[in-house]
Amino acid sequence: MEFVIRISQFLLSLSLLIVLHELGHFIPAKLFKARVEKFYLFFDVKFSLFKKKIGDTEYGIGWLPLGGYVKISGMMDESMDKEQMAQPPKPWEFRSKPAWQRLIIMLGGVTVNFILAYIIYVFLAFGYGDTDITTNSVKDGYTVNNPILKDLGLKTGDNVVSINGEEVTMYSEIRKKLIEAEKLTVISNNQTKEITLPEDFLGQLSTGESRSFFGLRYPFVVDFVIDSMSNKGADLKSGDILMSINNEPLKYFDQIEARTKPLANTKISAEILRDGKTIPMELNVDSNGQLGIMPGGTLTDLEKVGYYDIVKREYGFGESVVVGFDKFTETVASYGVQLKKIFTPSTGAYKGVGGFKAIYSIFPSEWSWEAFWALTAFLSIMLGVLNLLPIPVLDGGHVMFLLYEMISGRAPNEKFLERAQLVGFILLIAMVLSANINDWI
């Protein structure tokens, strides 16, 4: 079921982004009376799953889910239609239109991507607001499980004070700022210390066993009891919180192993918090010092125990317009920093570039419209920025040649464009293959 939910979100998001991106090319092409021969979701190599011709345009769905395209008459694109380009230009062809019109057509796709992301962020702010945690309420530090962070001298209980000299005030800032982090200031055992991150920090994280950073320390919240384990008959319910063992308080889940290991093969007295009431209970510790209880936990559970200062903000529509814009610009800037890291080999960040499997995996295993739209907005920005890269075959490559034409007053030679498209196509395929190979190594 988890696979069905994730793949459904993945395909819905991908299809929406592709159709709207191509619509961004299609609409100005039609407005400037350039003939659009094809409008396809996915690629129709050899055959298509569905197609229908309306007017001059064939609309269809291909079988290869690597993107989509619109084929505009008289345009040197990935179709490499040399026969058409060898004919004299026709009035309805892309190449016959003024350079400024061609520029608008080529920028239409990424423009729609950016507008879509901004609109989504506005409605997310209006519909869901913001939820965050103040860092000054994190009294006992964060949980650190990543071996790479541990090798740098970090451990569970350490508190992040600043990143690159900038104070961290909200929990959500930590992950964002770590992408470009060079130096961390942390409080460990009541002492302040500075940790310099290696240049290839992102590369190490990308190829390491864990992608976790600094996690919130949760209480021991029951998700479910494993049927084959020692507490299968215990009166435990999902959402119960284990508050103490043998009359000693248990504040965080990460403390449970040290507490139960010495109590192997014994019964323990426990206190369970359920619906605001404390319930005494006896539990069994097995021969491995484990309870056989799978942990869970949400922000709602953190509210129950009052460990952190959870800040919830609601916005009116006018406020959402501003908040959505701030979120949009922040995400574009952050993704720009990531791209810079990726194209700087010494950072090793290129090792973390993922393909379709990586994108699929970021969708939650349970359907959440809030998460779906937030991820779709991010992917829309990602698609827009990547398409602006000055690589022939991408929109940015076409824009680069059009700007050259508008500045110099002459268009690049069609033979040159043909070769550039071929080189760009090979480069793009190599990038896609590299990203998807990274998913499996």
XYZ file of N, CA and C in Angstrom, residues 267-418:
456
model
N 10.570 -8.218 34.718
C 9.375 -7.391 34.590
C 9.697 -6.011 35.147
N 9.164 -4.983 34.509
C 9.387 -3.625 34.995
C 8.045 -2.947 35.234
N 8.033 -2.006 36.154
C 6.836 -1.178 36.335
C 7.006 0.068 35.480
N 5.951 0.427 34.798
C 6.009 1.578 33.897
C 4.812 2.473 34.123
N 4.979 3.743 33.757
C 3.876 4.693 33.765
C 3.618 5.138 32.333
N 2.353 5.029 31.929
C 1.952 5.355 30.575
C 1.050 6.582 30.602
N 1.363 7.568 29.752
C 0.496 8.738 29.607
C -0.477 8.482 28.471
N -1.780 8.497 28.791
C -2.809 8.257 27.774
C -3.980 9.222 28.014
N -4.288 10.017 27.014
C -5.405 10.974 27.110
C -5.296 11.852 28.355
N -4.067 12.272 28.672
C -3.853 13.177 29.791
C -3.818 12.503 31.147
N -3.984 11.180 31.188
C -3.973 10.457 32.461
C -2.784 9.505 32.513
N -2.230 9.336 33.716
C -1.110 8.414 33.905
C -1.626 7.047 34.346
N -1.225 6.010 33.622
C -1.696 4.646 33.885
C -0.510 3.769 34.274
N -0.555 3.127 35.446
C 0.524 2.191 35.808
C 0.399 0.890 35.004
N 1.513 0.270 34.693
C 1.482 -0.945 33.871
C 2.748 -1.749 34.097
N 2.622 -3.069 33.992
C 3.804 -3.939 34.038
C 4.172 -4.355 32.618
N 5.475 -4.273 32.304
C 5.953 -4.660 30.980
C 7.089 -5.665 31.128
N 7.283 -6.461 30.080
C 8.335 -7.476 30.079
C 9.530 -7.001 29.252
N 10.721 -7.211 29.780
C 11.954 -6.954 29.028
C 12.499 -8.305 28.586
N 12.758 -8.481 27.283
C 13.185 -9.792 26.793
C 14.676 -10.018 27.052
N 15.181 -11.143 26.563
C 16.570 -11.528 26.837
C 17.580 -10.584 26.191
N 17.137 -9.820 25.190
C 18.026 -8.852 24.540
C 17.909 -7.461 25.152
N 17.140 -7.363 26.221
C 16.964 -6.065 26.868
C 16.037 -5.151 26.105
N 15.073 -5.736 25.341
C 14.161 -4.935 24.533
C 12.713 -5.166 24.958
N 11.879 -4.133 24.653
C 10.459 -4.223 25.002
C 9.609 -4.742 23.843
N 10.149 -4.706 22.629
C 9.370 -5.161 21.474
C 8.248 -4.201 21.120
N 8.467 -2.921 21.362
C 7.457 -1.896 21.061
C 8.030 -0.960 20.004
N 7.326 -0.795 18.888
C 7.779 0.105 17.831
C 7.403 1.537 18.186
N 8.379 2.454 18.131
C 8.090 3.840 18.489
C 7.463 4.616 17.341
N 6.734 5.659 17.675
C 6.175 6.573 16.685
C 6.449 7.993 17.151
N 5.509 8.877 16.919
C 5.672 10.234 17.432
C 5.413 11.300 16.390
N 4.638 12.299 16.753
C 4.344 13.451 15.908
C 4.472 14.713 16.756
N 4.325 15.868 16.115
C 4.356 17.125 16.857
C 3.229 17.189 17.889
N 2.117 16.523 17.590
C 1.010 16.483 18.547
C 1.448 15.831 19.854
N 2.266 14.768 19.737
C 2.771 14.101 20.938
C 3.714 15.006 21.721
N 4.491 15.818 21.011
C 5.379 16.758 21.691
C 4.573 17.815 22.450
N 3.428 18.176 21.884
C 2.561 19.131 22.577
C 2.007 18.539 23.873
N 1.704 17.241 23.843
C 1.140 16.590 25.028
C 2.082 16.673 26.226
N 3.390 16.514 25.963
C 4.350 16.505 27.066
C 4.965 17.883 27.312
N 4.737 18.816 26.380
C 5.203 20.187 26.573
C 6.709 20.347 26.572
N 7.415 19.520 25.794
C 8.874 19.593 25.791
C 9.396 20.844 25.084
N 8.704 21.254 24.022
C 9.207 22.351 23.189
C 8.164 23.444 23.033
N 8.652 24.615 22.674
C 7.770 25.743 22.375
C 7.392 25.659 20.903
N 6.209 25.099 20.632
C 5.744 24.916 19.255
C 4.977 26.156 18.833
N 5.482 26.807 17.792
C 4.894 28.058 17.309
C 4.027 27.763 16.092
N 2.751 28.109 16.185
C 1.827 27.932 15.065
C 1.339 29.293 14.605
N 1.446 29.528 13.318
C 1.010 30.803 12.760
C -0.056 30.564 11.705
N -1.101 31.344 11.759
C -2.138 31.324 10.736
C -2.127 32.660 10.006
N -2.411 32.628 8.713
C -2.322 33.839 7.903
C -3.630 34.102 7.168
N -3.975 35.381 7.075
C -5.048 35.780 6.181
C -4.547 35.720 4.752
N -5.444 35.901 3.788
C -5.011 35.748 2.399
C -3.981 36.800 2.016
N -4.171 38.036 2.464
C -3.202 39.089 2.154
C -1.830 38.772 2.708
N -1.784 38.295 3.947
C -0.511 37.897 4.557
C 0.104 36.724 3.804
N -0.746 35.809 3.337
C -0.257 34.614 2.628
C 0.449 34.981 1.332
N 0.004 36.069 0.693
C 0.651 36.525 -0.542
C 2.106 36.890 -0.265
N 2.345 37.554 0.865
C 3.710 37.946 1.240
C 4.509 36.746 1.721
N 3.898 35.917 2.596
C 4.579 34.735 3.126
C 4.931 33.772 1.990
N 4.002 33.608 1.040
C 4.256 32.729 -0.098
C 5.419 33.221 -0.945
N 5.513 34.536 -1.121
C 6.620 35.095 -1.905
C 7.950 34.885 -1.187
N 7.947 35.098 0.133
C 9.175 34.885 0.914
C 9.626 33.426 0.823
N 8.664 32.504 0.915
C 8.986 31.083 0.829
C 9.518 30.736 -0.558
N 8.906 31.315 -1.586
C 9.331 31.071 -2.964
C 10.768 31.547 -3.181
N 11.073 32.795 -2.810
C 12.416 33.337 -3.033
C 13.459 32.598 -2.201
N 13.082 32.217 -0.994
C 13.995 31.467 -0.125
C 14.338 30.113 -0.736
N 13.327 29.437 -1.314
C 13.548 28.114 -1.905
C 14.381 28.215 -3.170
N 14.125 29.245 -3.998
C 14.921 29.446 -5.214
C 16.380 29.697 -4.847
N 16.605 30.561 -3.859
C 17.975 30.872 -3.434
C 18.668 29.629 -2.884
N 17.945 28.851 -2.076
C 18.518 27.636 -1.492
C 18.882 26.626 -2.578
N 17.997 26.478 -3.572
C 18.287 25.526 -4.643
C 19.455 26.007 -5.496
N 19.571 27.335 -5.640
C 20.715 27.893 -6.361
C 22.026 27.564 -5.669
N 22.035 27.637 -4.335
C 23.221 27.275 -3.556
C 23.544 25.796 -3.754
N 22.502 24.956 -3.758
C 22.720 23.521 -3.957
C 23.346 23.247 -5.318
N 22.844 23.934 -6.358
C 23.402 23.745 -7.700
C 24.869 24.160 -7.749
N 25.170 25.277 -7.088
C 26.565 25.734 -7.049
C 27.447 24.674 -6.408
N 26.964 24.063 -5.327
C 27.721 23.003 -4.659
C 27.886 21.790 -5.574
N 26.806 21.454 -6.296
C 26.827 20.288 -7.176
C 27.854 20.451 -8.285
N 27.952 21.692 -8.821
C 28.890 21.933 -9.923
C 30.283 22.328 -9.431
N 30.519 22.194 -8.120
C 31.858 22.379 -7.562
C 32.349 21.005 -7.119
N 33.157 20.334 -7.941
C 33.518 18.936 -7.673
C 34.110 18.693 -6.289
N 34.864 19.667 -5.748
C 35.534 19.444 -4.468
C 34.561 19.246 -3.311
N 33.311 19.710 -3.450
C 32.325 19.537 -2.374
C 31.766 18.122 -2.338
N 31.885 17.394 -3.456
C 31.329 16.038 -3.526
C 29.816 16.007 -3.557
N 29.179 17.195 -3.661
C 27.715 17.246 -3.608
C 27.067 16.550 -4.797
N 27.802 16.450 -5.904
C 27.263 15.780 -7.095
C 26.917 14.316 -6.813
N 27.563 13.735 -5.798
C 27.296 12.336 -5.463
C 25.875 12.142 -4.937
N 25.281 13.233 -4.452
C 23.941 13.129 -3.887
C 22.832 13.446 -4.864
N 23.198 13.756 -6.116
C 22.173 14.054 -7.118
C 21.412 12.777 -7.436
N 20.125 12.786 -7.199
C 19.313 11.588 -7.404
C 18.434 11.691 -8.631
N 17.918 10.551 -9.040
C 17.022 10.484 -10.182
C 15.592 10.252 -9.748
N 14.884 9.460 -10.536
C 13.455 9.244 -10.285
C 13.207 8.508 -8.968
N 14.083 7.598 -8.622
C 13.916 6.871 -7.357
C 14.028 7.827 -6.169
N 14.990 8.754 -6.254
C 15.169 9.722 -5.167
C 13.959 10.633 -5.040
N 13.415 11.067 -6.176
C 12.233 11.935 -6.146
C 11.037 11.165 -5.587
N 10.875 9.928 -6.041
C 9.788 9.076 -5.530
C 9.880 8.932 -4.012
N 11.092 8.767 -3.493
C 11.271 8.461 -2.067
C 10.980 9.649 -1.159
N 10.969 10.883 -1.687
C 10.720 12.036 -0.809
C 9.228 12.207 -0.514
N 8.365 11.521 -1.281
C 6.931 11.598 -1.001
C 6.598 10.713 0.198
N 5.704 11.168 1.071
C 5.396 10.399 2.293
C 4.654 9.110 1.983
N 4.744 8.153 2.906
C 4.100 6.850 2.722
C 2.597 6.914 3.012
N 2.153 8.001 3.640
C 0.727 8.228 3.857
C 0.323 9.484 3.095
N -0.889 9.447 2.520
C -1.288 10.579 1.676
C -1.482 11.826 2.524
N -0.789 12.890 2.117
C -0.912 14.186 2.779
C -0.933 15.262 1.708
N -2.050 15.962 1.598
C -2.142 17.011 0.585
C -1.154 18.133 0.870
N -0.953 18.434 2.153
C -0.006 19.490 2.505
C 1.396 19.128 2.019
N 1.825 17.892 2.316
C 3.151 17.440 1.881
C 3.217 17.349 0.358
N 2.141 16.856 -0.262
C 2.120 16.714 -1.720
C 2.338 18.064 -2.404
N 1.589 19.076 -1.966
C 1.695 20.384 -2.628
C 3.022 21.059 -2.311
N 3.523 20.884 -1.090
C 4.825 21.471 -0.745
C 5.931 20.865 -1.612
N 5.900 19.541 -1.797
C 6.898 18.874 -2.629
C 6.734 19.253 -4.098
N 5.484 19.386 -4.547
C 5.233 19.783 -5.934
C 5.769 21.180 -6.198
N 5.606 22.090 -5.233
C 6.138 23.448 -5.380
C 7.661 23.413 -5.488
N 8.295 22.616 -4.625
C 9.758 22.514 -4.678
C 10.217 21.916 -6.011
N 9.556 20.848 -6.451
C 9.935 20.210 -7.722
C 9.697 21.138 -8.899
N 8.673 21.995 -8.802
C 8.405 22.963 -9.863
C 9.547 23.965 -9.968
N 10.050 24.418 -8.812
C 11.206 25.322 -8.807
C 12.431 24.603 -9.360
N 12.634 23.365 -8.924
C 13.765 22.574 -9.399
C 13.719 22.421 -10.915
N 12.528 22.096 -11.444
C 12.367 21.924 -12.890
C 12.632 23.234 -13.620
N 12.137 24.345 -13.053
C 12.339 25.645 -13.679
C 13.804 26.036 -13.704
N 14.501 25.890 -12.584
C 15.919 26.268 -12.510
C 16.763 25.393 -13.424
N 16.523 24.078 -13.390
C 17.304 23.169 -14.235
C 17.095 23.456 -15.716
N 15.870 23.821 -16.082
C 15.593 24.122 -17.490
C 16.252 25.411 -17.952
N 16.656 26.254 -17.006
C 17.332 27.496 -17.370
C 18.831 27.307 -17.553
N 19.351 26.120 -17.246
C 20.778 25.878 -17.460
C 21.103 26.039 -18.946
N 22.208 26.708 -19.277
C 22.537 26.993 -20.690
C 23.064 25.768 -21.430
N 22.240 24.736 -21.469
C 22.607 23.502 -22.164
C 21.692 23.351 -23.381
N 22.260 23.254 -24.582
C 21.418 23.031 -25.754
C 20.492 21.839 -25.529
N 19.273 21.955 -25.985
C 18.162 21.012 -25.823
C 17.289 21.420 -24.629
N 17.851 22.080 -23.609
C 17.043 22.644 -22.537
C 16.588 24.047 -22.932
N 15.580 24.560 -22.247
C 15.080 25.902 -22.554
C 16.192 26.931 -22.426
N 17.058 26.767 -21.430
C 18.154 27.709 -21.226
C 19.108 27.756 -22.403
N 19.303 26.620 -23.064
C 20.151 26.592 -24.250
C 19.546 27.392 -25.384
N 18.232 27.219 -25.612
C 17.543 27.988 -26.650
C 17.591 29.476 -26.336
N 17.379 29.812 -25.062
C 17.421 31.219 -24.650
C 18.806 31.805 -24.889
N 19.852 31.038 -24.598
C 21.228 31.494 -24.809
C 21.467 31.859 -26.271
N 21.009 31.004 -27.194
C 21.198 31.278 -28.616
C 20.342 32.455 -29.084
N 19.139 32.584 -28.511
C 18.271 33.702 -28.883
C 18.843 35.033 -28.404
N 19.399 35.042 -27.208
C 20.023 36.269 -26.705
C 21.224 36.650 -27.570
N 21.987 35.649 -28.009
C 23.104 35.909 -28.919
C 22.596 36.551 -30.208
N 21.493 36.016 -30.728
C 20.912 36.554 -31.963
C 20.436 37.991 -31.766
N 19.778 38.261 -30.630
C 19.241 39.597 -30.385
C 20.357 40.618 -30.175
N 21.483 40.189 -29.598
C 22.597 41.106 -29.347
C 23.441 41.317 -30.602
N 23.732 40.213 -31.306
C 24.621 40.303 -32.475
C 23.891 40.690 -33.754
N 22.568 40.443 -33.776
C 21.793 40.764 -34.975
C 21.780 39.650 -35.995
N 22.385 38.526 -35.686
C 22.341 37.393 -36.620
C 22.152 36.081 -35.848
N 21.384 35.192 -36.453
C 21.087 33.911 -35.822
C 22.251 32.941 -36.026
N 22.489 32.042 -35.090
C 23.518 31.016 -35.281
C 23.185 30.150 -36.493
N 24.191 29.645 -37.135
C 24.030 28.773 -38.295
C 23.209 27.545 -37.912
N 22.273 27.145 -38.785
C 21.394 26.011 -38.480
C 22.181 24.702 -38.326
N 23.261 24.572 -39.078
C 24.097 23.381 -38.935
C 24.737 23.355 -37.543
N 25.148 24.540 -37.086
C 25.723 24.646 -35.746
C 24.670 24.299 -34.688
N 23.434 24.817 -34.864
C 22.363 24.526 -33.920
C 22.062 23.036 -33.872
N 22.097 22.413 -35.044
C 21.838 20.970 -35.114
C 22.875 20.194 -34.312
